């Protein structure tokens, strides 16, 4: 699959913008048309009184008069909520505007540790007093790799760094009290995500929820696993097939659920530059678009069901990274794929501050780093946002640190006026404009390189993404070492800094792990062995015949545990062959 | 004596996929003159310890980032002790998730030699050269004989070390005879260089005596005349042709094959040594995913050993004939993987029963194919791997001009249950029954 038509669509779009600017300089009728449109747009903006006494417009509009400037602004950025969505996919700021709730706050805090019951308590703690209930689930590594908590080889990892989920019963316990239509649940899981999603859907139905009203996402991005994270259970092409099975099913039966989250975060954490993150993640996104279209899905249906996930880090590119990918996507979907529904052209994104930018030395400095990264992120108006806890370089976040991280978001929304009251208040600032343009050009350049290798799948097979990321990672390390990249308290003002020894660590005691193991063993022992056998057979048969494996998973998930599901499919598909 | 060649095994703990640090460290070790076996990531305690024992290394390195490292370090240590592994040397690293108090506890109380922190990469090779500069053979080789014949992994591992040592000393002896210095392997070697080396001087005599001791031991493992024993398969071809994946798939089939019965299976994987540093990065083991995983094969009946070429040409190592002999004596079917430099890996031809050349569609035109020595051997078996790639049809018709139809297999090793690999397996093992 090549990216040439996406490159061409974006090049053509740029030419159209230039032509429109040119025309605004020469063509009087067009000039008047633009001026009229501009007056209408800007005249319709309401305002709001602030506590300081001033009256603030709800949308920041540049102070421009000349129609050529208007043409450039509308073409390059678009009015907030308008094509090509450089500024925002929505016309109004976050939170409540004019006493009316327009959007939810984007806060989404990642949590998970130990047992499903422990994590359920943490969820309840996090949503206290929040207007919207948005959960984000971190799973332990056993779960992420499709292993049960009863596997003796991996006992020491049970519940470490995330919640352990092995059985259908666990899914019921994990989200107990959250099977409601106003709760959105995000699950950071890839390899076994069909099993996990099926378990959540069946649990929700058992608690009386209608699948058509279920909200949330699962990550299920096998492409970036191959690039960066190494947590695939099956070969890449089979993993993509499985993801698309779930994608296709959800579009039909659970329309509010987003089964795939195209993720740049892990690519960046592995060492990619912001530009590489933007280019590779978009390229991966187009893989899913093409796969879905090949299954006969409607492009409008596909486009609006593929949300993205990016980093916001300390590098200046993050001031406009999301804006740039949004524009490349919008132009591609509209002009290369013919998606006429704006919902499909609007790239929705979750943003997380960068874990890699945090350091162990002078660990509280990480609070400042995270706050500033949040600021960069918000300038791009993302749809959901996670802020890292300052103690993440050394441990799974402790409760106090999670609270500080969550507060940082509330402070930015509630105490600072910009994001709450005014849409796009630094939208087309000149620095942002320069970086935005540079990113767009850089992304297209990477696309051309990928095509030279033979397209996205071929570039992956030849290790292009991995090699590029590794190269950047090594360079980053060198730059920290030689000081070209300044890190305060690490290679700047580093003298006399103390090692931080006082941070409390989250540890899962052995008796909790044993309890988990015993719970899973008990669940397995109480099942009807005939049902388990039939379930495994059904899965294998669906995989062998090329049927929709997600449907089969839904049918068997109450009986077949996560490890049995994994093994059954590995018998048919084989394992993911690691690369170095 | 020439100094010691230090070998190490490094890997990332179970459920941890953070392999960036370990790749950097492996490169540092290689450049520091160390032969390092890369174990990859997500290693269980059993997988890790089994690898250390089979590879017979001087030290083991554990990398951990995800957490849960304390019990892992302890479990590896205890398990190596339980198996009486003679070189109980463990180092570790992985970044800030191993906290300063934990580092102190590991180094002072838990018997871990050293934890390297982030930013301490430059200390790794000097530390290893300083502390692990000891002979790879522990005790008297004669004591290993019974263990090898019984299939005891520890004895086999030590015997394989004897074979590698013998080959290394033979090379050294040749260098002395040729009037050259012996290779500067380590501190001991550097000290030795201060002494005048004479062709028949005391140092040369000492080396010769050691070579004889080792040879005597190894000759006891010669197969009795007339006994054919187990089968040795040789898998040759250029780097990146997919040799490791192909061997892994063949081993998986071996363990599913009722005809193979209780047969055991070993892999000898040769990778090149660095000319400049004398070190080596031995990375084939990672690709043996099925062959090292107890969920897929009986790991009690598999043995994987990584071998550095140490300057020997033709895709193999000088010690390889002895290593094959040891594993045959221990009752293993053996797969030998050459290191494939683009030159013909013809070194294995005399060494194995069934040589297989792995080609790929980008092998080149008719002239390139004419140059590949292994394609021109009578009775060569050829796997055209990656046969799903463009160009495969063209290359396969070129190959048909040189290789008998029944000996040419179009394979896609990375595809599970690939029909071409199935056919190749049946062909190679048609003598099982």
PDB file of C-alpha atoms in Angstrom, chain A residues 266 297 472 488 495 547:
ATOM      1  CA  UNK A 266       4.800   4.336  21.852  1.00  0.00           C
ATOM      2  CA  UNK A 297     -16.740  -0.464   4.332  1.00  0.00           C
ATOM      3  CA  UNK A 472      16.753   8.803  16.644  1.00  0.00           C
ATOM      4  CA  UNK A 488      17.853  20.389  34.091  1.00  0.00           C
ATOM      5  CA  UNK A 495      25.939  19.727  40.644  1.00  0.00           C
ATOM      6  CA  UNK A 547     -14.250 -15.845   9.326  1.00  0.00           C
TER       7      UNK A 547
END
